[in-house]
Short mmCIF file of C-alpha atoms in Angstrom, two decimals:
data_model
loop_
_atom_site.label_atom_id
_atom_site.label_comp_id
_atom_site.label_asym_id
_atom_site.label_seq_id
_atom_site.Cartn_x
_atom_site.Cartn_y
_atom_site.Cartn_z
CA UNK A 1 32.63 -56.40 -50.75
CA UNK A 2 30.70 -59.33 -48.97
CA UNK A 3 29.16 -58.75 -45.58
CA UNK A 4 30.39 -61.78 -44.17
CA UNK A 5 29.95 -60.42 -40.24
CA UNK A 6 25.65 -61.18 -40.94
CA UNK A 7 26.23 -64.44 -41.49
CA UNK A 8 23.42 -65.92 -39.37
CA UNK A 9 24.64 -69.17 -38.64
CA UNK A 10 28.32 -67.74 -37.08
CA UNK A 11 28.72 -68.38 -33.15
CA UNK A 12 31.61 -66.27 -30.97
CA UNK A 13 33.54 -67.76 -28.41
CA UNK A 14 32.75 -65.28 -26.15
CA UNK A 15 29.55 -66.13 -24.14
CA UNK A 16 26.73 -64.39 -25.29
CA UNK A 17 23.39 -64.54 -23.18
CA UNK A 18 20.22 -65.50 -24.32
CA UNK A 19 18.23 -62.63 -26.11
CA UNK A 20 21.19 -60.84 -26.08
CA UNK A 21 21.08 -57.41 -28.19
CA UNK A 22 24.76 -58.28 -28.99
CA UNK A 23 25.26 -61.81 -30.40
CA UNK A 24 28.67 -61.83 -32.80
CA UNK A 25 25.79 -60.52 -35.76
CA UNK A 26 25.85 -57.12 -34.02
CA UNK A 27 29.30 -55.94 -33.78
CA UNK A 28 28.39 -51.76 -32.70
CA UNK A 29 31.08 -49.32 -32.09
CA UNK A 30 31.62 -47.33 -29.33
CA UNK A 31 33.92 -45.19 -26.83
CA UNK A 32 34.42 -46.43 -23.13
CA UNK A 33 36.44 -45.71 -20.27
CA UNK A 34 38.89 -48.04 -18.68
CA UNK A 35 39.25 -48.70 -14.61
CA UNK A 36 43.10 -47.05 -15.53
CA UNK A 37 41.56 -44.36 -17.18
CA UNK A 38 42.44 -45.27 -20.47
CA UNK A 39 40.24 -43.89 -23.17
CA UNK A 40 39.64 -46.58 -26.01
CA UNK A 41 37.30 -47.07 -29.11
CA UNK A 42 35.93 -50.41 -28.74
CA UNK A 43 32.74 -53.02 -29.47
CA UNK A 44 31.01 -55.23 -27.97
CA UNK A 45 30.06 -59.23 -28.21
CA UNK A 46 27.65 -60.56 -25.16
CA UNK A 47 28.39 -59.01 -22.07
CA UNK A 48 31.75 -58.38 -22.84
CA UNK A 49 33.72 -54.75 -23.98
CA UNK A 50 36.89 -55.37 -26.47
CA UNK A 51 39.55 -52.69 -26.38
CA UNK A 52 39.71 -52.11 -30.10
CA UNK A 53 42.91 -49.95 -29.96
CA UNK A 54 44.57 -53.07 -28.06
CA UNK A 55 43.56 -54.80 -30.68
CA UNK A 56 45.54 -52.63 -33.47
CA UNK A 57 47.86 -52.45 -31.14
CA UNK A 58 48.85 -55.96 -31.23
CA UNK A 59 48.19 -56.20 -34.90
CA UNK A 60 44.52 -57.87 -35.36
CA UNK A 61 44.03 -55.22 -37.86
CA UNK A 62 47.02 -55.82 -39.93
CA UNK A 63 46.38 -55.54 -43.97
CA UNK A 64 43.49 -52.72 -43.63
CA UNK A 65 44.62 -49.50 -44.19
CA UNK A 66 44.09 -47.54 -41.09
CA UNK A 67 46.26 -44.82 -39.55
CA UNK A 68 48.41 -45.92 -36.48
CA UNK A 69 46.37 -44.57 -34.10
CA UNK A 70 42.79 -44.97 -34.91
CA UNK A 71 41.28 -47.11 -32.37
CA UNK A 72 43.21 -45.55 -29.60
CA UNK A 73 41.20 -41.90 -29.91
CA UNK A 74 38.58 -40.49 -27.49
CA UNK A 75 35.87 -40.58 -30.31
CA UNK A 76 34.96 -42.58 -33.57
CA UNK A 77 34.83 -39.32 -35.78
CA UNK A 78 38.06 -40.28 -38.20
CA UNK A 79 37.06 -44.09 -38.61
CA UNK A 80 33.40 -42.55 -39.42
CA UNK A 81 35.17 -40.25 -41.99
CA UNK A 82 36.66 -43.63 -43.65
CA UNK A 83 33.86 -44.46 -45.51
CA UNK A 84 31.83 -47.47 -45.97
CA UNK A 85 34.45 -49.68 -47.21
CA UNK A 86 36.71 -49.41 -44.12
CA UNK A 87 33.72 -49.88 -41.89
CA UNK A 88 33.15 -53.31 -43.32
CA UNK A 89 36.36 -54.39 -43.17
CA UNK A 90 37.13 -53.83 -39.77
CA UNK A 91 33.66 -55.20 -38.68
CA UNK A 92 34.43 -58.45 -41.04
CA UNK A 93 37.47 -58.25 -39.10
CA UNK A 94 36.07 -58.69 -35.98
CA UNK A 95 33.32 -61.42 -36.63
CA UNK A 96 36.57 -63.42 -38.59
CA UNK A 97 38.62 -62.83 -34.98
CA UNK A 98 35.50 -63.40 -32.54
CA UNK A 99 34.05 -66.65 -34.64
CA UNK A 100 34.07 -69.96 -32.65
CA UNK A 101 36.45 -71.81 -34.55
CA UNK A 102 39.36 -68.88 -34.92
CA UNK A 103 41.81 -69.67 -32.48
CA UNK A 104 43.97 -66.85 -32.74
CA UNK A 105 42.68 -64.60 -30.31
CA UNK A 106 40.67 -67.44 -28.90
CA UNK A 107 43.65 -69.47 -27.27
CA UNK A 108 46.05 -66.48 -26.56
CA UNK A 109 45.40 -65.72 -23.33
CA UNK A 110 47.95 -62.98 -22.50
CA UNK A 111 46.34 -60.85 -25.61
CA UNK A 112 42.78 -61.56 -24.16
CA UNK A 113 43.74 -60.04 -21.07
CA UNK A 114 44.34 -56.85 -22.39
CA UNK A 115 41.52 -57.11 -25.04
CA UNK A 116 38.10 -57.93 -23.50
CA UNK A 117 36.42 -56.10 -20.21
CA UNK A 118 33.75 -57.00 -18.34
CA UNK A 119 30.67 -53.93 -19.00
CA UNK A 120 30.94 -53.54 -15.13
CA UNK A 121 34.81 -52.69 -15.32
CA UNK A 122 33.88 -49.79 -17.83
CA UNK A 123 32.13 -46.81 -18.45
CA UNK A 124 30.93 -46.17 -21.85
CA UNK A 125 31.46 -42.62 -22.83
CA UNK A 126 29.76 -40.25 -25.94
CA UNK A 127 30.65 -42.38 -29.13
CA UNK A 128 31.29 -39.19 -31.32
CA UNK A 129 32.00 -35.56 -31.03
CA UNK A 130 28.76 -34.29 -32.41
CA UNK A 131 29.03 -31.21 -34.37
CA UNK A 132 25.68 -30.76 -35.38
CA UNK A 133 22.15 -31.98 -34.65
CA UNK A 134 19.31 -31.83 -36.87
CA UNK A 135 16.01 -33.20 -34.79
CA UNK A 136 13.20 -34.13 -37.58
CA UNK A 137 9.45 -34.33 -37.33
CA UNK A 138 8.69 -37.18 -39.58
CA UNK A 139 6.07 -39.56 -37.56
CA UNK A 140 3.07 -38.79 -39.83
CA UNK A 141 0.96 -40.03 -36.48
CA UNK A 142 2.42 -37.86 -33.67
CA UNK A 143 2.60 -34.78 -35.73
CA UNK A 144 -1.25 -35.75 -36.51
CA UNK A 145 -1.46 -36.05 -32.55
CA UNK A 146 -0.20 -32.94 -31.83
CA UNK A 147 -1.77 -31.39 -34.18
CA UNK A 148 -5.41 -32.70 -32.87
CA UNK A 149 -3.91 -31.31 -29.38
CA UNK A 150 -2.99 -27.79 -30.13
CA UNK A 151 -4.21 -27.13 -33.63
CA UNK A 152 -7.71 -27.33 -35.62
CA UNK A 153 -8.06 -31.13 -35.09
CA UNK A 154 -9.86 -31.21 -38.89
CA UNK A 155 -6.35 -30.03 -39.94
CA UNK A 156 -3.90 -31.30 -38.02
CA UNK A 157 -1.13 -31.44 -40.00
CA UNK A 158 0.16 -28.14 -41.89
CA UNK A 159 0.21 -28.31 -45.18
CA UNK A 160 3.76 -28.53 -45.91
CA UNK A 161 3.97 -31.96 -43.58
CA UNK A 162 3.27 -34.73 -46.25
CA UNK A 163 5.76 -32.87 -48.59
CA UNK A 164 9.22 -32.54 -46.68
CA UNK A 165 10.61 -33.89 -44.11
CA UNK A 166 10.34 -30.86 -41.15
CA UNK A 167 13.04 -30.23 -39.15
CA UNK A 168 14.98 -28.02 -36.72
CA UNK A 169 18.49 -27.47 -35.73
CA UNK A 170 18.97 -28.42 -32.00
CA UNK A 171 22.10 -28.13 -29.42
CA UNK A 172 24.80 -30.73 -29.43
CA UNK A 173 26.79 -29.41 -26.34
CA UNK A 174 23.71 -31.01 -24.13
CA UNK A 175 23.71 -34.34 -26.20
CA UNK A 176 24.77 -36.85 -23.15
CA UNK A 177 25.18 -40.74 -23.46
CA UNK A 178 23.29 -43.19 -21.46
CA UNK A 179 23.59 -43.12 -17.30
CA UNK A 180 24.19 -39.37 -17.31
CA UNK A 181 21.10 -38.29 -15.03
CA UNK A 182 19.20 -34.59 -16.37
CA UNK A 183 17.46 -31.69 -14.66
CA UNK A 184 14.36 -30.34 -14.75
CA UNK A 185 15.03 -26.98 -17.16
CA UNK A 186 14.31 -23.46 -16.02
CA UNK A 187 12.16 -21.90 -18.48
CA UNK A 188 9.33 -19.20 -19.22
CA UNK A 189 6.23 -20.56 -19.37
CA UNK A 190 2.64 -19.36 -19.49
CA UNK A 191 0.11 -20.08 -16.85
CA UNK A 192 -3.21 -21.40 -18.34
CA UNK A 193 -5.61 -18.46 -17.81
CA UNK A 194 -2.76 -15.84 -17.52
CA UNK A 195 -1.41 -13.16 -19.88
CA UNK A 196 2.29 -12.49 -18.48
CA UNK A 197 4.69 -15.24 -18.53
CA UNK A 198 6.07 -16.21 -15.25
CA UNK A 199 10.05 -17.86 -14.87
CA UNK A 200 10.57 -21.26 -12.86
CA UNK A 201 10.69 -24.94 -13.05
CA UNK A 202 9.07 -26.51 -16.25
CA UNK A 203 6.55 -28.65 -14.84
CA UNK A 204 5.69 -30.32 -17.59
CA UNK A 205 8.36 -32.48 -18.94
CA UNK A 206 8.33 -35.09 -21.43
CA UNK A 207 10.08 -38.13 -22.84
CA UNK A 208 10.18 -38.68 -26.86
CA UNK A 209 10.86 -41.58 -28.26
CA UNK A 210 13.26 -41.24 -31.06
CA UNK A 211 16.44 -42.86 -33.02
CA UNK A 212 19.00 -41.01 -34.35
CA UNK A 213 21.25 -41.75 -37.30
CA UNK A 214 25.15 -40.43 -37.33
CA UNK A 215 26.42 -39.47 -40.76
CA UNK A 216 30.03 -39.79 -42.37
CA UNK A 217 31.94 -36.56 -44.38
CA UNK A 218 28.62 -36.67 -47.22
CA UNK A 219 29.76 -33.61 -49.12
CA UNK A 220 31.14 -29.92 -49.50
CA UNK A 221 29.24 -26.65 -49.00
CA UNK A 222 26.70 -26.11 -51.95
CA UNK A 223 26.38 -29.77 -52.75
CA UNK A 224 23.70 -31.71 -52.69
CA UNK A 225 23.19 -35.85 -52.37
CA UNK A 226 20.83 -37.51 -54.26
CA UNK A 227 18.41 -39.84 -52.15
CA UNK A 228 19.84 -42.94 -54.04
CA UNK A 229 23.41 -41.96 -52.74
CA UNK A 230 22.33 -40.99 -49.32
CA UNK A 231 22.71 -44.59 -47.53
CA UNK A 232 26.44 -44.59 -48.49
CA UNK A 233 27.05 -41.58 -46.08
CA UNK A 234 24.71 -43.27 -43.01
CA UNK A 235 27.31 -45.10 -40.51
CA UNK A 236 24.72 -46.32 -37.75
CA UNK A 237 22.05 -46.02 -35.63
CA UNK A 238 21.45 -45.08 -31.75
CA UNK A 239 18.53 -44.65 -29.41
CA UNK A 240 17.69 -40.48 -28.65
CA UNK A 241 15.38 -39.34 -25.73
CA UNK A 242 15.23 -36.14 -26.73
CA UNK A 243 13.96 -34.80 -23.62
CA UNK A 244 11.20 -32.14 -24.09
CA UNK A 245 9.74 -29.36 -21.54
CA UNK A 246 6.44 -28.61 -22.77
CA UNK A 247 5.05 -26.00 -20.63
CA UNK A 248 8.19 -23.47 -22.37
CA UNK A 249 7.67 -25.07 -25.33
CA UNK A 250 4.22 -24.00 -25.83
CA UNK A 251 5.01 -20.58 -24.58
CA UNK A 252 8.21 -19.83 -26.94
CA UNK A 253 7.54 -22.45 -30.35
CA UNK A 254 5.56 -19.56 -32.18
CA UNK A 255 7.00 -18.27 -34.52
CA UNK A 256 10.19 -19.87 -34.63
CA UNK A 257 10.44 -23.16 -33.28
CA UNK A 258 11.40 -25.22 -30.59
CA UNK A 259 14.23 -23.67 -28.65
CA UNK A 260 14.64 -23.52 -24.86
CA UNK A 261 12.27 -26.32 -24.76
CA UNK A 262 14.21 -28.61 -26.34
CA UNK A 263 18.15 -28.22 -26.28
CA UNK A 264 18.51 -28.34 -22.20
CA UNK A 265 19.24 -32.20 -22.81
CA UNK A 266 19.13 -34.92 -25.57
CA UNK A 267 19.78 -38.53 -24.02
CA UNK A 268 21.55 -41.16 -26.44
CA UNK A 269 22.64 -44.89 -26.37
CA UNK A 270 26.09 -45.59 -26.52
CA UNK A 271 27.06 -48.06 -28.91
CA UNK A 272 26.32 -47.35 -32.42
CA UNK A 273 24.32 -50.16 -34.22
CA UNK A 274 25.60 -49.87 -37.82
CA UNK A 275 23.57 -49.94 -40.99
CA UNK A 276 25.27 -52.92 -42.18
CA UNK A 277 23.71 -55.29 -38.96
CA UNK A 278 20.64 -53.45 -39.33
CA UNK A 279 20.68 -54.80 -43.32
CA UNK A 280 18.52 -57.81 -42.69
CA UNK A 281 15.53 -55.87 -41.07
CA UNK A 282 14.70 -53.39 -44.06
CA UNK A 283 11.20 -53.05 -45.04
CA UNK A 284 8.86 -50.72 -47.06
CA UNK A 285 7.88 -47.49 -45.13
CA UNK A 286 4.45 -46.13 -45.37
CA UNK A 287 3.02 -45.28 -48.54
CA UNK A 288 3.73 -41.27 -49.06
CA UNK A 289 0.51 -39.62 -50.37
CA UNK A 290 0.73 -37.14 -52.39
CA UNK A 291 3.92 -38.32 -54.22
CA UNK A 292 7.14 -36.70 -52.93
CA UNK A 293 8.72 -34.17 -55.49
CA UNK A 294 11.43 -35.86 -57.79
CA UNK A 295 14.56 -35.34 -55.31
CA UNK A 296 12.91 -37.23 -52.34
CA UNK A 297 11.38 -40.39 -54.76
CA UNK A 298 12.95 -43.21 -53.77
CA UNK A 299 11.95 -47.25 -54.12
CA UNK A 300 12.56 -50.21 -52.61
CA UNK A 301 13.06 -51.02 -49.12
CA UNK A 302 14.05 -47.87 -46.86
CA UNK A 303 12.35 -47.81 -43.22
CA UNK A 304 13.57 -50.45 -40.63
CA UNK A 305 11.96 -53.06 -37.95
CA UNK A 306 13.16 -51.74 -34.90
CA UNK A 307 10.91 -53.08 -31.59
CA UNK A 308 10.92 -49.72 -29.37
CA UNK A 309 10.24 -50.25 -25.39
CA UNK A 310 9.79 -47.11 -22.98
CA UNK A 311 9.89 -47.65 -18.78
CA UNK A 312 9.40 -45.08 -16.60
CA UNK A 313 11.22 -46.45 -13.19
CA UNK A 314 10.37 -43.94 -10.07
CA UNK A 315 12.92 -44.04 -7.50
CA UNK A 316 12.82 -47.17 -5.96
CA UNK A 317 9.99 -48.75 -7.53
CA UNK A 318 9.42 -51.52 -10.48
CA UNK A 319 9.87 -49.81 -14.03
CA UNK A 320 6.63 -49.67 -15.75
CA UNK A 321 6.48 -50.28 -19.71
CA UNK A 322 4.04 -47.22 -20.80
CA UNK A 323 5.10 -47.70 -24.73
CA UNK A 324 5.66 -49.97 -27.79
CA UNK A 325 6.24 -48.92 -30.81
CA UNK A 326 8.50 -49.81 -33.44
CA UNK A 327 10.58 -47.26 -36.15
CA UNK A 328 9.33 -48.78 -39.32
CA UNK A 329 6.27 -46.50 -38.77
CA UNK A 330 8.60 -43.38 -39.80
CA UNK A 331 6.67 -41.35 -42.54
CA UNK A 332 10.11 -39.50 -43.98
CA UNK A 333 13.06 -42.08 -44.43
CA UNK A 334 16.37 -41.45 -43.28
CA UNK A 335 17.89 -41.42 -46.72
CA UNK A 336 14.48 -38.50 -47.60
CA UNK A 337 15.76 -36.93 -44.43
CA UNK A 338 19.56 -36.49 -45.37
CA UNK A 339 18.52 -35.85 -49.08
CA UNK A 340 16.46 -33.19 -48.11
CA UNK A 341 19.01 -31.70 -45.02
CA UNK A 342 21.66 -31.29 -48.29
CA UNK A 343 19.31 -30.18 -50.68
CA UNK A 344 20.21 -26.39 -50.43
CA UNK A 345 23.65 -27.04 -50.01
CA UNK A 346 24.17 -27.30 -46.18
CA UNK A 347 27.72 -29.41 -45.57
CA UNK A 348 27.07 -32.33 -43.31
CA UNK A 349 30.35 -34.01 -41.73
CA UNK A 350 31.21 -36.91 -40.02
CA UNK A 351 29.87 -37.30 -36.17
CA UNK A 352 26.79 -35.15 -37.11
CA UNK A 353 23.81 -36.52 -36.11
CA UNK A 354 20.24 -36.89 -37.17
CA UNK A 355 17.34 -37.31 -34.81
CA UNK A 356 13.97 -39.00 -36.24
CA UNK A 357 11.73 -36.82 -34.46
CA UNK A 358 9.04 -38.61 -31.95
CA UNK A 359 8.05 -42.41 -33.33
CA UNK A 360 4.39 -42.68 -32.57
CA UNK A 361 2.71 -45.70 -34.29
CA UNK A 362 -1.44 -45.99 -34.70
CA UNK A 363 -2.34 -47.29 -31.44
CA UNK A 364 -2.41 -45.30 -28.04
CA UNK A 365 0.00 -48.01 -26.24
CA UNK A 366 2.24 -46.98 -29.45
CA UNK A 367 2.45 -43.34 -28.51
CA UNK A 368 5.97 -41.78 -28.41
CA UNK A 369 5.58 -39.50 -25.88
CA UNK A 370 3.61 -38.44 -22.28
CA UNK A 371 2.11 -35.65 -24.29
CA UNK A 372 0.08 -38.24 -26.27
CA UNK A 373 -0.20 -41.27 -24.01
CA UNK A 374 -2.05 -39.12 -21.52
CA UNK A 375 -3.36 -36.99 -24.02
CA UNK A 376 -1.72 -33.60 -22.50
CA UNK A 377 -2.06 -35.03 -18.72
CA UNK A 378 -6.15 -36.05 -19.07
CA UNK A 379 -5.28 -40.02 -19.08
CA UNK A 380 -2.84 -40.11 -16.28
CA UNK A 381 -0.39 -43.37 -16.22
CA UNK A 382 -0.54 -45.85 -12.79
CA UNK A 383 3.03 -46.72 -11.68
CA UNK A 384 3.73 -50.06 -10.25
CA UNK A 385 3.29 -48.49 -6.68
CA UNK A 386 -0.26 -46.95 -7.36
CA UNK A 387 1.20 -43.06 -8.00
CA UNK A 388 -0.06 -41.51 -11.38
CA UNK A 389 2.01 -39.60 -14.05
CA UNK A 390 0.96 -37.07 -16.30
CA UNK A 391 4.44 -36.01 -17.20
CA UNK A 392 7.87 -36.72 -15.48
CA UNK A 393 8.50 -36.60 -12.29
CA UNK A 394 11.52 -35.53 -10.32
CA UNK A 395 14.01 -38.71 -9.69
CA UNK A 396 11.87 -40.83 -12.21
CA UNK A 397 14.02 -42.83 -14.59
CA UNK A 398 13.47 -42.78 -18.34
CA UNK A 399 14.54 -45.88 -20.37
CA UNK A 400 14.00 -46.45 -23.76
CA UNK A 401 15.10 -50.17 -25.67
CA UNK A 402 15.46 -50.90 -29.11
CA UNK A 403 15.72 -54.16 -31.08
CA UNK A 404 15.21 -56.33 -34.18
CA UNK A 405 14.44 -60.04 -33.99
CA UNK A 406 14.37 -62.10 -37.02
CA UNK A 407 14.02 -65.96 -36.49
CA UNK A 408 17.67 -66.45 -36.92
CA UNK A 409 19.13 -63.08 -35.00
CA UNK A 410 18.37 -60.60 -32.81
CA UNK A 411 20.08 -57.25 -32.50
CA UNK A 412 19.65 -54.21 -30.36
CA UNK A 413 21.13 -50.96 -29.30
CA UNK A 414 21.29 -51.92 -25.26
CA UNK A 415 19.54 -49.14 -23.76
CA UNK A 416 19.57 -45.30 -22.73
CA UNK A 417 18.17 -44.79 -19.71
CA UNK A 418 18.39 -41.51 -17.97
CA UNK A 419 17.00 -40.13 -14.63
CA UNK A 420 15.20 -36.59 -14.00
CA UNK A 421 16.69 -34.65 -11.28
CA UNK A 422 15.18 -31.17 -9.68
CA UNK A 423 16.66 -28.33 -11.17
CA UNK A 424 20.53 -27.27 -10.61
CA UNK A 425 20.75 -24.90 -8.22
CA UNK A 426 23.93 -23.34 -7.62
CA UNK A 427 25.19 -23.52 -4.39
#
């Protein structure tokens, strides 16, 4: 089936800015909130929301076989679990109802009342229930960093790194979209010099930059999926802060793993860029030394060209851009990654999501994370009012951006930008 909604030349009716992360090429999915409190699925075209369960509704999806209420649900998990083929119809759909020169929509006004919102008269919510959430480790240069940092820097990578894609199992109950603000965790740590933990604020916590991919039904328990098949089960892409508090995670990683550290909050974009937009900005990922073992060979054109921007904005003051980096420098593929997560058998169902662990590239500006830009707080960052930053501080705002720019198209995920609040303290 063609993928008619790429064509680069198409133009909607509906005004789309300049540089706009959502021309009619984009076409994301996502959950938002009306001003009447009506929960819809929806996309987006510009600056503009469209009420996709209206749009069923009223019969724009007439001839694709979709259950009666499928657009008017609080999440995206049973259109996810329709597979590719429905995914590309409804988004060829949409570019066929949105293009310039269809006037069906176009000239009805009474329909396009009910239809399109302005962003400000909505609030996007979580796009999926997320079941599960696998976080990876697969930048080959922050795991090298980090290594350097808290390892033998002669060794810095474990041995198993270069021959599976590491990973650990985090918490989706803290996984919050975009605008919802985070506190500073609670946590054990160790003080440097000491040998008896002490309990209080984390005072070291960190940003990482990371995507995350969200996966369709991709098979039943003890069943594996070949990395040639593993694309089909990939619906789309979002921006992840995976928020990170150091200090406990030093204490409590050994022997097990990041825990505490990590699953107090996990930050996430709203709409869901899918693979198909994302089609014309494949290229080759980094050349894998020594050669994976048969089930994670692959060929071709796997890894994409994703810009990535991190700001830190304290309260009241100018955001400052303190990274660039871009995805494409992902040692582990998504497709490796999901091979490898069903490779023993482990079920993975629609709405679960897949985190690509910190994207660092080879420069310092590229860094994905405080830890590394300041080198574990010995290059401190100057805000735009003269303060310096180690970590994050209390009411600072973390926002990450994401996009691909061709010279025909651009498209982007928006943004996820999050603020740091003290710890909760009940009342």
């Amino acid at each position: 089936m063609p993928n008619i909604a790429n064509d680069p030349t198409r133009k909607s009716w509906i005004n789309v800015p300049e540089n706009s992360d959502f021309p009619i090429q984009n076409i994301p999915f996502g959950v938002f909130l009306t001003k009447e409190d009506v929960i819809t699925i929806g996309t987006r075209i510009g600056d503009s929301a469209i009420d996709m369960g209206a749009l069923q509704q009223l019969g724009y999806f007439e001839g694709i076989e979709l259950t009666d209420d499928m657009f008017m649900q609080d999440t995206l998990n049973d259109f996810i679990s329709d597979g590719k083929k429905t995914w590309r119809l409804v988004r060829n759909r949409l570019a066929e109802l949105f293009d310039v020169n269809n006037p069906k929509l176009r000239d009805n006004v009474d329909h396009r009342e009910v239809v399109i919102f302005n962003l400000s008269d909505i609030e996007m919510l979580l796009p999926v229930q997320i079941g599960d959430y696998t976080d990876f480790y697969s930048s080959k240069e922050h795991a090298t960093n980090v290594g350097k940092m808290f390892r033998d820097p002669e060794n810095a990578l474990l041995p198993n790194w270069l021959h599976i894609p590491v990973g650990y199992h985090g918490r989706s109950s803290t996984i919050v979209p975009s605008g919802i603000p985070v506190h500073r965790p609670m946590g054990q740590t160790l003080p440097n010099g000491e040998t008896t933990p002490v309990f209080g604020p984390s005072r070291l916590v960190d940003f990482e930059l990371e995507t995350a991919f969200i996966t369709t039904d991709a098979n039943i328990m003890g069943e594996n999926i070949p990395v040639t098949e593993t694309e089909d089960y990939i619906f789309g892409m979002v921006l992840l802060n995976d928020w990170s508090a150091r200090d406990m995670q030093k204490w409590e990683y050994v022997p097990l793993g990041p825990f505490l550290a990590k699953n107090f909050a996990s930050s996430i974009s709203p709409w869901i860029v899918t693979m198909d937009a994302l089609e014309p900005f494949r290229v080759k990922g980094p050349k894998q030394e020594p050669t994976p073992l048969p089930y994670l060979q692959q060929k071709g054109k796997h890894a994409y060209d994703i810009n990535l921007e991190v700001y830190i904005e304290p309260e009241n003051v100018a955001p400052k851009l303190v990274s660039k980096s871009n995805f494409k420098y992902m040692y582990w593929s998504m497709s490796q990654q999901l091979a490898h997560h069903t490779s023993n058998g482990c079920r993975v169902n629609s709405g679960d999501m897949m985190g690509s662990g910190t994207i660092s590239g080879p420069t310092e500006d590229s860094y994905g994370s405080m830890l590394e830009l300041t080198w574990s707080g010995q290059k401190p960052i100057k805000m735009n009012d003269g303060t310096e930053r180690k970590f994050i501080n209390d009411n600072d705002t973390v926002t990450f951006k994401g996009y691909c720019q061709n010279s025909t198209v651009r498209i982007g995920f928006g943004e996820v930008s999050s603020k740091l609040l003290p710890p909760f303290v009940r009342s």
